[in-house]
Amino acid sequence: MKTDFIIVGSGIAGLNAALNIAEFGKVLLITKKRLIESSTNFAQGGIAAVLAKTDDFKKHVKDTMIAGCFHNNREAVKFMVKHGPEAIKKLMNLGVKFEIIEKKLALTREGGHSKNRIAYAGDRTGEEIEKTLVALVEKNPNITIWENTFALDLIAKNRMCYGVRVIKNNRVIDVFSRAVILATGGIGQIYKYTTNPEIATADGIAMAFKAGALTQDMEFIQFHPTALAIERKPLFLLSESLRGEGAILINSKGERFMCHAHKLAELAPRDIVAREIYSQQKLGPVYLDISHKNAAFIRKRFPKIYSTLKKKYSLDLTRDKIPVTPAAHYLCGGVKTNLNGETNIKNLCCLGEMACTGVHGANRLASNSLLEAMVFSEHAAEKIKIKRDEIKTVNKPALHLTKISSSQTCASRVIKEEIKTLMWNNVGILRSKSRLRETLVELRRLEKLLPASTTNIEIAEVKNMLTVARLIIEAAIKRKKSLGCHFVV
Ligand code: FAD
Ligand code: SIN
Protein backbone atom coordinates (compact mmCIF):
# COMPACT_ATOMS: atom_id res chain seq x y z
CA MET A 1 0.00 0.00 0.00
CA LYS A 2 1.13 3.60 -0.65
CA THR A 3 0.51 6.99 0.97
CA ASP A 4 2.28 10.35 0.75
CA PHE A 5 3.54 10.50 4.35
CA ILE A 6 3.65 8.07 7.25
CA ILE A 7 3.79 9.36 10.81
CA VAL A 8 4.33 6.92 13.66
CA GLY A 9 3.20 8.18 17.06
CA SER A 10 0.30 10.25 18.34
CA GLY A 11 1.89 12.40 21.05
CA ILE A 12 2.42 16.15 20.61
CA ALA A 13 5.20 15.66 18.02
CA GLY A 14 3.34 13.20 15.77
CA LEU A 15 -0.02 14.98 16.01
CA ASN A 16 1.36 18.45 15.30
CA ALA A 17 3.43 17.15 12.39
CA ALA A 18 0.37 15.34 10.99
CA LEU A 19 -1.80 18.48 11.10
CA ASN A 20 0.85 20.50 9.27
CA ILE A 21 1.82 17.95 6.65
CA ALA A 22 -1.80 17.04 5.86
CA GLU A 23 -2.12 20.40 4.11
CA PHE A 24 0.13 19.00 1.41
CA GLY A 25 -0.66 15.32 1.02
CA LYS A 26 -2.26 12.18 2.39
CA VAL A 27 -0.97 11.28 5.83
CA LEU A 28 -1.19 7.86 7.46
CA LEU A 29 -0.95 8.26 11.25
CA ILE A 30 -0.02 5.03 12.99
CA THR A 31 -0.20 4.52 16.73
CA LYS A 32 0.21 1.39 18.75
CA LYS A 33 -2.72 1.79 21.13
CA ARG A 34 -5.45 4.43 21.27
CA LEU A 35 -4.59 7.91 19.99
CA ILE A 36 -4.35 9.50 23.43
CA GLU A 37 -1.98 6.90 24.86
CA SER A 38 1.27 8.83 25.03
CA SER A 39 3.62 10.55 27.48
CA THR A 40 2.16 13.81 26.20
CA ASN A 41 -1.16 12.91 27.77
CA PHE A 42 0.62 12.45 31.14
CA ALA A 43 2.45 15.79 31.13
CA GLN A 44 1.59 17.85 34.17
CA GLY A 45 3.78 20.92 34.76
CA GLY A 46 3.56 22.79 31.48
CA ILE A 47 5.44 24.15 28.51
CA ALA A 48 8.27 26.67 28.76
CA ALA A 49 8.66 29.80 26.61
CA VAL A 50 9.71 33.42 26.97
CA LEU A 51 6.35 35.08 27.57
CA ALA A 52 6.90 37.51 30.46
CA LYS A 53 8.02 41.12 30.00
CA THR A 54 10.82 40.58 32.56
CA ASP A 55 12.14 37.56 30.64
CA ASP A 56 14.22 37.33 27.46
CA PHE A 57 15.59 34.75 25.02
CA LYS A 58 19.12 35.00 26.42
CA LYS A 59 17.92 33.98 29.89
CA HIS A 60 16.00 30.95 28.60
CA VAL A 61 19.00 29.91 26.49
CA LYS A 62 21.30 30.31 29.49
CA ASP A 63 19.05 28.31 31.85
CA THR A 64 18.75 25.53 29.24
CA MET A 65 22.53 25.42 28.79
CA ILE A 66 23.25 25.45 32.54
CA ALA A 67 20.81 22.55 33.13
CA GLY A 68 22.36 20.72 30.16
CA CYS A 69 25.92 21.26 31.55
CA PHE A 70 26.80 23.16 28.34
CA HIS A 71 26.78 19.86 26.47
CA ASN A 72 23.85 21.28 24.43
CA ASN A 73 23.96 22.30 20.78
CA ARG A 74 23.74 26.09 21.27
CA GLU A 75 22.31 26.71 17.78
CA ALA A 76 19.49 24.24 18.44
CA VAL A 77 18.78 25.79 21.85
CA LYS A 78 18.62 29.30 20.36
CA PHE A 79 16.33 28.04 17.62
CA MET A 80 13.95 26.37 20.07
CA VAL A 81 13.86 29.33 22.45
CA LYS A 82 13.31 31.87 19.65
CA HIS A 83 10.34 29.90 18.31
CA GLY A 84 8.90 29.23 21.80
CA PRO A 85 6.40 32.10 21.98
CA GLU A 86 4.93 31.27 18.52
CA ALA A 87 4.57 27.62 19.57
CA ILE A 88 2.44 28.66 22.55
CA LYS A 89 0.45 31.07 20.37
CA LYS A 90 -0.17 28.30 17.84
CA LEU A 91 -1.39 25.90 20.54
CA MET A 92 -3.75 28.58 21.83
CA ASN A 93 -5.04 29.25 18.31
CA LEU A 94 -5.67 25.53 17.90
CA GLY A 95 -7.81 25.66 21.03
CA VAL A 96 -5.52 24.73 23.93
CA LYS A 97 -6.77 26.47 27.06
CA PHE A 98 -3.83 27.53 29.19
CA GLU A 99 -4.44 29.08 32.61
CA ILE A 100 -5.33 32.77 32.37
CA ILE A 101 -5.16 35.01 35.43
CA GLU A 102 -6.46 38.58 35.21
CA LYS A 103 -6.69 38.30 31.42
CA LYS A 104 -3.01 37.34 31.18
CA LEU A 105 -1.38 33.99 30.51
CA ALA A 106 -0.39 32.60 33.92
CA LEU A 107 3.25 31.53 34.17
CA THR A 108 4.77 29.24 36.75
CA ARG A 109 8.34 28.18 37.56
CA GLU A 110 10.12 24.85 37.73
CA GLY A 111 13.63 23.65 38.55
CA GLY A 112 16.53 25.45 36.83
CA HIS A 113 14.43 28.36 35.46
CA SER A 114 15.52 31.84 36.51
CA LYS A 115 12.12 33.31 35.54
CA ASN A 116 8.48 32.31 35.60
CA ARG A 117 8.04 31.08 32.02
CA ILE A 118 5.91 27.94 32.08
CA ALA A 119 2.45 28.10 30.57
CA TYR A 120 0.15 25.47 32.08
CA ALA A 121 -3.36 24.09 32.19
CA GLY A 122 -3.79 23.28 35.88
CA ASP A 123 -1.70 20.17 36.51
CA ARG A 124 -2.92 18.43 33.34
CA THR A 125 -1.22 20.47 30.62
CA GLY A 126 -0.43 17.42 28.47
CA GLU A 127 -3.99 16.13 28.58
CA GLU A 128 -5.28 19.52 27.40
CA ILE A 129 -2.79 19.62 24.50
CA GLU A 130 -3.36 15.98 23.53
CA LYS A 131 -7.16 16.29 23.61
CA THR A 132 -7.09 19.41 21.44
CA LEU A 133 -4.70 17.99 18.81
CA VAL A 134 -6.46 14.60 18.68
CA ALA A 135 -9.82 16.28 17.99
CA LEU A 136 -8.28 18.21 15.06
CA VAL A 137 -6.52 15.17 13.63
CA GLU A 138 -9.72 13.12 13.80
CA LYS A 139 -11.56 15.78 11.79
CA ASN A 140 -8.90 16.14 9.11
CA PRO A 141 -9.94 14.43 5.82
CA ASN A 142 -6.31 14.11 4.70
CA ILE A 143 -5.30 12.08 7.75
CA THR A 144 -6.03 8.36 7.96
CA ILE A 145 -5.65 7.04 11.50
CA TRP A 146 -4.57 3.50 12.28
CA GLU A 147 -4.93 2.89 16.01
CA ASN A 148 -3.79 -0.37 17.64
CA THR A 149 -1.22 -0.70 14.88
CA PHE A 150 2.35 -1.58 15.73
CA ALA A 151 5.24 -0.22 13.66
CA LEU A 152 7.56 -3.21 13.52
CA ASP A 153 10.34 -2.13 11.20
CA LEU A 154 11.41 0.54 8.76
CA ILE A 155 11.56 -0.45 5.12
CA ALA A 156 15.01 0.89 4.36
CA LYS A 157 17.98 0.01 2.22
CA ASN A 158 21.36 1.69 1.72
CA ARG A 159 20.50 4.61 4.05
CA MET A 160 17.22 5.34 2.21
CA CYS A 161 13.83 4.92 3.86
CA TYR A 162 10.90 3.73 1.75
CA GLY A 163 8.20 3.06 4.30
CA VAL A 164 7.17 1.14 7.39
CA ARG A 165 6.25 -2.50 8.04
CA VAL A 166 3.35 -2.64 10.49
CA ILE A 167 1.22 -5.19 12.28
CA LYS A 168 -2.46 -4.37 12.09
CA ASN A 169 -5.33 -6.73 12.91
CA ASN A 170 -2.92 -9.68 12.98
CA ARG A 171 -1.63 -8.92 9.51
CA VAL A 172 1.79 -7.75 8.41
CA ILE A 173 1.38 -4.78 6.04
CA ASP A 174 4.14 -2.91 4.16
CA VAL A 175 3.28 0.76 3.61
CA PHE A 176 5.39 2.89 1.25
CA SER A 177 5.60 6.71 1.32
CA ARG A 178 7.58 9.78 0.26
CA ALA A 179 8.82 10.30 3.81
CA VAL A 180 8.53 8.58 7.19
CA ILE A 181 8.31 10.58 10.41
CA LEU A 182 8.98 8.67 13.61
CA ALA A 183 7.65 10.30 16.79
CA THR A 184 7.43 7.29 19.09
CA GLY A 185 8.37 8.98 22.37
CA GLY A 186 10.58 7.82 25.20
CA ILE A 187 12.20 4.79 26.75
CA GLY A 188 11.10 4.90 30.41
CA GLN A 189 9.74 1.34 30.35
CA ILE A 190 13.32 0.06 30.14
CA TYR A 191 13.57 0.94 33.85
CA LYS A 192 11.86 -0.77 36.77
CA TYR A 193 10.67 2.55 38.22
CA THR A 194 9.39 5.09 35.72
CA THR A 195 6.85 7.85 35.28
CA ASN A 196 6.37 6.85 31.62
CA PRO A 197 3.29 5.07 30.29
CA GLU A 198 3.39 1.50 28.93
CA ILE A 199 3.89 2.65 25.35
CA ALA A 200 7.38 4.01 26.13
CA THR A 201 9.34 0.93 25.04
CA ALA A 202 11.88 2.68 22.77
CA ASP A 203 10.51 1.17 19.53
CA GLY A 204 11.30 4.08 17.20
CA ILE A 205 14.92 4.40 18.30
CA ALA A 206 15.47 0.66 17.88
CA MET A 207 13.84 0.68 14.42
CA ALA A 208 15.89 3.64 13.24
CA PHE A 209 19.11 2.21 14.68
CA LYS A 210 18.50 -1.11 12.88
CA ALA A 211 18.13 0.85 9.64
CA GLY A 212 21.51 2.54 10.23
CA ALA A 213 20.47 5.80 11.92
CA LEU A 214 22.99 7.49 14.21
CA THR A 215 22.15 8.02 17.86
CA GLN A 216 23.56 10.63 20.23
CA ASP A 217 23.67 11.34 24.00
CA MET A 218 21.98 8.05 24.85
CA GLU A 219 23.67 7.90 28.28
CA PHE A 220 21.72 10.91 29.56
CA ILE A 221 18.60 9.46 31.16
CA GLN A 222 16.77 11.99 33.28
CA PHE A 223 15.35 10.78 36.59
CA HIS A 224 12.49 12.92 37.83
CA PRO A 225 13.11 13.62 41.51
CA THR A 226 9.55 13.38 42.77
CA ALA A 227 7.52 10.40 41.68
CA LEU A 228 5.15 9.07 44.33
CA ALA A 229 7.02 6.41 46.31
CA ILE A 230 4.14 3.97 46.29
CA GLU A 231 4.61 1.10 43.91
CA ARG A 232 2.25 1.28 40.96
CA LYS A 233 3.05 0.98 37.27
CA PRO A 234 3.90 3.62 36.16
CA LEU A 235 4.73 5.65 39.27
CA PHE A 236 2.44 8.66 39.66
CA LEU A 237 4.25 11.96 39.12
CA LEU A 238 4.24 14.82 41.60
CA SER A 239 4.90 17.73 39.29
CA GLU A 240 7.93 19.92 39.74
CA SER A 241 5.51 22.85 39.62
CA LEU A 242 4.52 21.85 43.19
CA ARG A 243 8.05 22.89 44.18
CA GLY A 244 7.66 25.90 41.87
CA GLU A 245 4.68 26.92 44.02
CA GLY A 246 6.58 26.44 47.29
CA ALA A 247 6.63 22.71 48.16
CA ILE A 248 9.72 21.64 50.10
CA LEU A 249 11.59 18.36 50.43
CA ILE A 250 12.24 16.88 53.83
CA ASN A 251 14.13 13.81 54.98
CA SER A 252 13.20 11.11 57.47
CA LYS A 253 14.38 13.36 60.36
CA GLY A 254 12.03 16.13 59.19
CA GLU A 255 14.94 18.27 57.95
CA ARG A 256 14.89 20.37 54.78
CA PHE A 257 18.04 19.19 52.97
CA MET A 258 18.08 20.90 49.55
CA CYS A 259 19.09 24.31 51.00
CA HIS A 260 22.51 22.84 51.83
CA ALA A 261 22.87 21.11 48.45
CA HIS A 262 22.28 23.98 45.98
CA LYS A 263 21.63 27.71 45.93
CA LEU A 264 18.28 27.13 44.17
CA ALA A 265 17.32 24.60 46.90
CA GLU A 266 14.29 22.53 45.77
CA LEU A 267 14.41 24.29 42.39
CA ALA A 268 17.94 23.15 41.51
CA PRO A 269 18.29 21.30 38.16
CA ARG A 270 16.66 17.87 38.23
CA ASP A 271 19.77 15.72 38.18
CA ILE A 272 21.01 17.41 41.36
CA VAL A 273 17.70 17.10 43.21
CA ALA A 274 17.30 13.46 42.11
CA ARG A 275 20.78 12.52 43.38
CA GLU A 276 20.21 14.30 46.70
CA ILE A 277 16.93 12.48 47.27
CA TYR A 278 18.55 9.19 46.27
CA SER A 279 21.28 9.63 48.87
CA GLN A 280 18.83 10.84 51.58
CA GLN A 281 16.76 7.70 50.93
CA LYS A 282 19.61 5.63 52.38
CA LEU A 283 18.67 7.16 55.77
CA GLY A 284 14.92 6.71 55.33
CA PRO A 285 11.95 7.96 53.31
CA VAL A 286 11.94 11.41 51.71
CA TYR A 287 8.81 13.55 51.55
CA LEU A 288 7.39 16.44 49.55
CA ASP A 289 5.46 18.88 51.69
CA ILE A 290 3.21 21.71 50.53
CA SER A 291 0.88 21.60 53.53
CA HIS A 292 2.06 25.07 54.67
CA LYS A 293 0.24 26.59 51.66
CA ASN A 294 -3.41 27.56 51.65
CA ALA A 295 -5.56 24.42 51.18
CA ALA A 296 -8.00 26.06 48.74
CA PHE A 297 -5.08 27.27 46.61
CA ILE A 298 -3.57 23.74 46.50
CA ARG A 299 -6.87 22.17 45.48
CA LYS A 300 -7.43 24.74 42.74
CA ARG A 301 -3.87 24.78 41.38
CA PHE A 302 -3.27 21.00 41.48
CA PRO A 303 -6.72 19.42 41.05
CA LYS A 304 -5.53 16.24 39.36
CA ILE A 305 -2.68 15.53 41.78
CA TYR A 306 -4.92 16.37 44.75
CA SER A 307 -7.77 14.09 43.64
CA THR A 308 -5.51 11.21 42.48
CA LEU A 309 -3.66 11.17 45.81
CA LYS A 310 -6.93 11.29 47.70
CA LYS A 311 -8.85 8.67 45.72
CA LYS A 312 -6.11 6.20 44.83
CA TYR A 313 -3.67 6.56 47.72
CA SER A 314 -5.71 8.00 50.61
CA LEU A 315 -3.25 10.89 50.95
CA ASP A 316 -4.26 14.52 51.43
CA LEU A 317 -1.94 16.94 49.60
CA THR A 318 -3.18 19.84 51.75
CA ARG A 319 -2.20 18.10 55.03
CA ASP A 320 0.07 15.10 54.48
CA LYS A 321 3.75 14.80 53.69
CA ILE A 322 3.88 12.84 50.44
CA PRO A 323 6.57 10.10 50.10
CA VAL A 324 8.66 10.63 46.95
CA THR A 325 11.35 8.84 44.99
CA PRO A 326 13.27 9.51 41.78
CA ALA A 327 12.10 7.56 38.71
CA ALA A 328 13.23 7.26 35.08
CA HIS A 329 11.46 10.08 33.27
CA TYR A 330 13.07 11.28 30.06
CA LEU A 331 15.71 10.43 27.46
CA CYS A 332 17.80 13.54 26.70
CA GLY A 333 19.46 11.86 23.69
CA GLY A 334 18.00 9.80 20.88
CA VAL A 335 18.25 9.53 17.10
CA LYS A 336 20.55 12.28 15.89
CA THR A 337 18.74 14.91 13.82
CA ASN A 338 19.42 18.34 12.39
CA LEU A 339 17.13 21.31 12.97
CA ASN A 340 14.77 19.98 10.29
CA GLY A 341 14.32 16.66 12.09
CA GLU A 342 16.30 14.94 9.34
CA THR A 343 18.46 11.92 10.16
CA ASN A 344 21.35 10.38 8.23
CA ILE A 345 18.78 8.12 6.52
CA LYS A 346 17.22 9.80 3.50
CA ASN A 347 13.46 10.35 3.85
CA LEU A 348 13.49 9.53 7.57
CA CYS A 349 12.72 12.26 10.12
CA CYS A 350 12.59 11.83 13.88
CA LEU A 351 10.74 14.18 16.20
CA GLY A 352 9.91 14.65 19.87
CA GLU A 353 11.45 12.71 22.73
CA MET A 354 13.00 10.00 20.54
CA ALA A 355 15.01 12.58 18.58
CA CYS A 356 18.26 14.18 19.68
CA THR A 357 18.31 17.73 18.31
CA GLY A 358 20.95 18.56 20.93
CA VAL A 359 18.78 21.04 22.83
CA HIS A 360 18.85 19.20 26.15
CA GLY A 361 22.55 18.44 26.42
CA ALA A 362 23.36 16.29 29.46
CA ASN A 363 20.16 17.13 31.35
CA ARG A 364 16.85 18.59 30.18
CA LEU A 365 15.50 21.79 31.68
CA ALA A 366 11.97 21.28 33.04
CA SER A 367 9.11 21.81 30.58
CA ASN A 368 11.45 22.12 27.59
CA SER A 369 10.30 18.78 26.20
CA LEU A 370 6.80 19.73 25.04
CA LEU A 371 8.39 22.89 23.67
CA GLU A 372 11.07 21.00 21.73
CA ALA A 373 8.48 18.59 20.31
CA MET A 374 6.22 21.44 19.24
CA VAL A 375 8.91 23.69 17.71
CA PHE A 376 10.77 21.00 15.78
CA SER A 377 7.63 19.23 14.55
CA GLU A 378 6.43 22.56 13.20
CA HIS A 379 9.73 23.28 11.49
CA ALA A 380 10.28 19.75 10.11
CA ALA A 381 6.77 19.81 8.69
CA GLU A 382 7.58 22.99 6.76
CA LYS A 383 10.52 21.19 5.13
CA ILE A 384 8.69 17.92 4.52
CA LYS A 385 5.78 19.71 2.86
CA ILE A 386 7.97 20.66 -0.06
CA LYS A 387 8.96 17.07 -0.75
CA ARG A 388 7.67 16.11 -4.14
CA ASP A 389 9.65 12.89 -4.72
CA GLU A 390 7.88 9.92 -6.23
CA ILE A 391 6.86 7.20 -3.81
CA LYS A 392 9.39 4.45 -4.40
CA THR A 393 9.09 0.85 -3.38
CA VAL A 394 11.73 -1.71 -2.60
CA ASN A 395 11.57 -5.42 -2.00
CA LYS A 396 11.66 -6.47 1.60
CA PRO A 397 11.68 -10.21 2.32
CA ALA A 398 8.10 -11.25 3.07
CA LEU A 399 7.26 -11.86 6.71
CA HIS A 400 4.37 -14.03 7.76
CA LEU A 401 2.71 -13.87 11.11
CA THR A 402 4.15 -16.67 13.21
CA LYS A 403 2.27 -18.36 16.01
CA ILE A 404 3.96 -17.86 19.37
CA SER A 405 3.41 -20.35 22.17
CA SER A 406 2.30 -19.06 25.55
CA SER A 407 5.57 -20.28 27.06
CA GLN A 408 7.50 -18.04 24.61
CA THR A 409 5.41 -15.02 25.62
CA CYS A 410 5.92 -15.88 29.30
CA ALA A 411 9.67 -16.13 28.74
CA SER A 412 9.73 -12.70 27.04
CA ARG A 413 7.86 -11.20 30.02
CA VAL A 414 10.47 -12.60 32.40
CA ILE A 415 13.24 -11.17 30.20
CA LYS A 416 11.49 -7.79 30.19
CA GLU A 417 11.42 -7.69 34.01
CA GLU A 418 15.10 -8.70 34.09
CA ILE A 419 16.03 -5.83 31.77
CA LYS A 420 14.08 -3.34 33.90
CA THR A 421 15.72 -4.49 37.12
CA LEU A 422 19.22 -4.57 35.63
CA MET A 423 18.83 -1.08 34.19
CA TRP A 424 17.44 0.36 37.44
CA ASN A 425 20.14 -1.22 39.61
CA ASN A 426 23.15 -0.74 37.35
CA VAL A 427 22.42 1.99 34.82
CA GLY A 428 20.45 4.37 37.03
CA ILE A 429 21.14 7.51 39.02
CA LEU A 430 24.61 6.40 40.17
CA ARG A 431 26.69 4.26 37.81
CA SER A 432 29.99 2.42 37.95
CA LYS A 433 32.10 1.34 34.97
CA SER A 434 32.36 -2.24 36.19
CA ARG A 435 28.59 -2.64 36.64
CA LEU A 436 27.94 -1.05 33.25
CA ARG A 437 30.21 -3.66 31.65
CA GLU A 438 28.64 -6.52 33.62
CA THR A 439 25.17 -5.37 32.57
CA LEU A 440 26.18 -5.35 28.92
CA VAL A 441 27.23 -8.99 29.23
CA GLU A 442 23.91 -9.83 30.91
CA LEU A 443 21.94 -8.09 28.15
CA ARG A 444 23.83 -10.04 25.49
CA ARG A 445 22.88 -13.25 27.30
CA LEU A 446 19.21 -12.20 27.37
CA GLU A 447 19.31 -11.24 23.69
CA LYS A 448 20.27 -14.80 22.76
CA LEU A 449 17.14 -16.12 24.44
CA LEU A 450 14.91 -14.22 22.01
CA PRO A 451 14.20 -15.10 18.36
CA ALA A 452 16.19 -13.22 15.68
CA SER A 453 12.99 -11.85 14.15
CA THR A 454 9.40 -11.88 15.33
CA THR A 455 5.92 -10.71 14.46
CA ASN A 456 4.79 -10.95 18.07
CA ILE A 457 4.30 -7.41 19.41
CA GLU A 458 5.26 -8.20 23.01
CA ILE A 459 8.46 -9.91 21.92
CA ALA A 460 9.25 -7.13 19.43
CA GLU A 461 8.95 -4.57 22.25
CA VAL A 462 11.31 -6.56 24.48
CA LYS A 463 13.80 -6.80 21.61
CA ASN A 464 13.56 -3.02 21.10
CA MET A 465 14.11 -2.44 24.82
CA LEU A 466 17.20 -4.66 24.70
CA THR A 467 18.62 -2.84 21.67
CA VAL A 468 18.17 0.57 23.27
CA ALA A 469 19.37 -0.57 26.72
CA ARG A 470 22.55 -1.66 24.98
CA LEU A 471 22.90 1.73 23.24
CA ILE A 472 22.50 3.51 26.61
CA ILE A 473 25.18 1.38 28.27
CA GLU A 474 27.60 1.59 25.35
CA ALA A 475 27.32 5.39 25.39
CA ALA A 476 27.70 5.44 29.19
CA ILE A 477 30.86 3.32 29.01
CA LYS A 478 32.36 5.66 26.40
CA ARG A 479 31.83 8.74 28.57
CA LYS A 480 34.83 8.95 30.85
CA LYS A 481 33.62 11.53 33.39
CA SER A 482 30.35 12.32 35.14
CA LEU A 483 28.23 14.88 33.33
CA GLY A 484 24.62 15.90 34.03
CA CYS A 485 22.39 12.83 34.25
CA HIS A 486 25.34 10.49 33.74
CA PHE A 487 26.90 10.21 37.18
CA VAL A 488 29.74 7.81 37.81
CA VAL A 489 30.80 6.85 41.33
P1 FAD B 1 4.72 10.63 23.16
O1 FAD B 1 3.80 11.67 23.63
O2 FAD B 1 5.20 9.65 24.17
O3 FAD B 1 4.01 9.82 21.99
C1 FAD B 1 4.60 8.67 21.44
C2 FAD B 1 3.59 7.97 20.56
O4 FAD B 1 4.22 6.94 19.80
C3 FAD B 1 2.47 7.29 21.32
O5 FAD B 1 1.27 7.58 20.65
C4 FAD B 1 2.79 5.80 21.19
O6 FAD B 1 1.68 4.95 21.27
C5 FAD B 1 3.41 5.77 19.80
N1 FAD B 1 4.27 4.60 19.55
C6 FAD B 1 5.37 4.21 20.26
N2 FAD B 1 5.90 3.10 19.69
C7 FAD B 1 5.11 2.77 18.64
C8 FAD B 1 5.12 1.72 17.68
N3 FAD B 1 6.05 0.75 17.67
N4 FAD B 1 4.14 1.68 16.74
C9 FAD B 1 3.17 2.64 16.72
N5 FAD B 1 3.12 3.65 17.61
C10 FAD B 1 4.08 3.73 18.55
N6 FAD B 1 7.44 17.58 29.40
C11 FAD B 1 7.24 18.90 29.48
O7 FAD B 1 7.79 19.67 28.68
N7 FAD B 1 6.41 19.40 30.44
C12 FAD B 1 5.78 18.63 31.35
O8 FAD B 1 5.04 19.13 32.18
C13 FAD B 1 6.01 17.23 31.31
N8 FAD B 1 5.43 16.39 32.21
C14 FAD B 1 5.60 15.05 32.08
C15 FAD B 1 4.95 14.19 32.97
C16 FAD B 1 5.05 12.82 32.82
C17 FAD B 1 4.37 11.90 33.78
C18 FAD B 1 5.82 12.29 31.74
C19 FAD B 1 5.92 10.81 31.54
C20 FAD B 1 6.48 13.14 30.87
C21 FAD B 1 6.39 14.51 31.03
N9 FAD B 1 7.04 15.39 30.17
C22 FAD B 1 6.84 16.74 30.27
C23 FAD B 1 7.78 14.88 29.02
C24 FAD B 1 6.89 14.99 27.78
O9 FAD B 1 5.58 14.71 28.14
C25 FAD B 1 7.31 14.03 26.70
O10 FAD B 1 8.70 14.09 26.48
C26 FAD B 1 6.60 14.39 25.39
O11 FAD B 1 5.21 14.42 25.61
C27 FAD B 1 6.95 13.39 24.31
O12 FAD B 1 6.13 13.63 23.20
P2 FAD B 1 6.29 12.73 21.91
O13 FAD B 1 5.27 13.19 20.94
O14 FAD B 1 7.71 12.70 21.50
O15 FAD B 1 5.98 11.24 22.42
C1 SIN C 1 6.67 17.99 35.89
O1 SIN C 1 5.54 18.45 35.85
O2 SIN C 1 7.37 17.94 36.91
C2 SIN C 1 7.26 17.44 34.64
C3 SIN C 1 7.87 18.52 33.89
C4 SIN C 1 8.80 17.99 32.84
O3 SIN C 1 9.02 16.79 32.71
O4 SIN C 1 9.36 18.83 32.14
Coordinates of C-alpha atoms and ligand atoms in Angstrom, one line a residue, residues 8-15 30-48 110 118 125-126 130 149-152 183-186 194-197 199-204 207 224 235-237 239 270 328-330 351-355 364-373 461 464, ligand 1:
V8 CA 4.3 6.9 13.7
G9 CA 3.2 8.2 17.1
S10 CA 0.3 10.3 18.3
G11 CA 1.9 12.4 21.0
I12 CA 2.4 16.1 20.6
A13 CA 5.2 15.7 18.0
G14 CA 3.3 13.2 15.8
L15 CA 0.0 15.0 16.0
I30 CA 0.0 5.0 13.0
T31 CA -0.2 4.5 16.7
K32 CA 0.2 1.4 18.7
K33 CA -2.7 1.8 21.1
R34 CA -5.5 4.4 21.3
L35 CA -4.6 7.9 20.0
I36 CA -4.4 9.5 23.4
E37 CA -2.0 6.9 24.9
S38 CA 1.3 8.8 25.0
S39 CA 3.6 10.6 27.5
T40 CA 2.2 13.8 26.2
N41 CA -1.2 12.9 27.8
F42 CA 0.6 12.4 31.1
A43 CA 2.5 15.8 31.1
Q44 CA 1.6 17.9 34.2
G45 CA 3.8 20.9 34.8
G46 CA 3.6 22.8 31.5
I47 CA 5.4 24.1 28.5
A48 CA 8.3 26.7 28.8
E110 CA 10.1 24.9 37.7
I118 CA 5.9 27.9 32.1
T125 CA -1.2 20.5 30.6
G126 CA -0.4 17.4 28.5
E130 CA -3.4 16.0 23.5
T149 CA -1.2 -0.7 14.9
F150 CA 2.3 -1.6 15.7
A151 CA 5.2 -0.2 13.7
L152 CA 7.6 -3.2 13.5
A183 CA 7.6 10.3 16.8
T184 CA 7.4 7.3 19.1
G185 CA 8.4 9.0 22.4
G186 CA 10.6 7.8 25.2
T194 CA 9.4 5.1 35.7
T195 CA 6.9 7.9 35.3
N196 CA 6.4 6.9 31.6
P197 CA 3.3 5.1 30.3
I199 CA 3.9 2.7 25.4
A200 CA 7.4 4.0 26.1
T201 CA 9.3 0.9 25.0
A202 CA 11.9 2.7 22.8
D203 CA 10.5 1.2 19.5
G204 CA 11.3 4.1 17.2
M207 CA 13.8 0.7 14.4
H224 CA 12.5 12.9 37.8
L235 CA 4.7 5.6 39.3
F236 CA 2.4 8.7 39.7
L237 CA 4.3 12.0 39.1
S239 CA 4.9 17.7 39.3
R270 CA 16.7 17.9 38.2
A328 CA 13.2 7.3 35.1
H329 CA 11.5 10.1 33.3
Y330 CA 13.1 11.3 30.1
L351 CA 10.7 14.2 16.2
G352 CA 9.9 14.6 19.9
E353 CA 11.5 12.7 22.7
M354 CA 13.0 10.0 20.5
A355 CA 15.0 12.6 18.6
R364 CA 16.8 18.6 30.2
L365 CA 15.5 21.8 31.7
A366 CA 12.0 21.3 33.0
S367 CA 9.1 21.8 30.6
N368 CA 11.5 22.1 27.6
S369 CA 10.3 18.8 26.2
L370 CA 6.8 19.7 25.0
L371 CA 8.4 22.9 23.7
E372 CA 11.1 21.0 21.7
A373 CA 8.5 18.6 20.3
E461 CA 9.0 -4.6 22.3
N464 CA 13.6 -3.0 21.1
Ligands
FAD1 P1 4.7 10.6 23.2 O1 3.8 11.7 23.6 O2 5.2 9.7 24.2 O3 4.0 9.8 22.0 C1 4.6 8.7 21.4 C2 3.6 8.0 20.6 O4 4.2 6.9 19.8 C3 2.5 7.3 21.3 O5 1.3 7.6 20.7 C4 2.8 5.8 21.2 O6 1.7 4.9 21.3 C5 3.4 5.8 19.8 N1 4.3 4.6 19.6 C6 5.4 4.2 20.3 N2 5.9 3.1 19.7 C7 5.1 2.8 18.6 C8 5.1 1.7 17.7 N3 6.1 0.7 17.7 N4 4.1 1.7 16.7 C9 3.2 2.6 16.7 N5 3.1 3.6 17.6 C10 4.1 3.7 18.5 N6 7.4 17.6 29.4 C11 7.2 18.9 29.5 O7 7.8 19.7 28.7 N7 6.4 19.4 30.4 C12 5.8 18.6 31.4 O8 5.0 19.1 32.2 C13 6.0 17.2 31.3 N8 5.4 16.4 32.2 C14 5.6 15.0 32.1 C15 5.0 14.2 33.0 C16 5.1 12.8 32.8 C17 4.4 11.9 33.8 C18 5.8 12.3 31.7 C19 5.9 10.8 31.5 C20 6.5 13.1 30.9 C21 6.4 14.5 31.0 N9 7.0 15.4 30.2 C22 6.8 16.7 30.3 C23 7.8 14.9 29.0 C24 6.9 15.0 27.8 O9 5.6 14.7 28.1 C25 7.3 14.0 26.7 O10 8.7 14.1 26.5 C26 6.6 14.4 25.4 O11 5.2 14.4 25.6 C27 7.0 13.4 24.3 O12 6.1 13.6 23.2 P2 6.3 12.7 21.9 O13 5.3 13.2 20.9 O14 7.7 12.7 21.5 O15 6.0 11.2 22.4

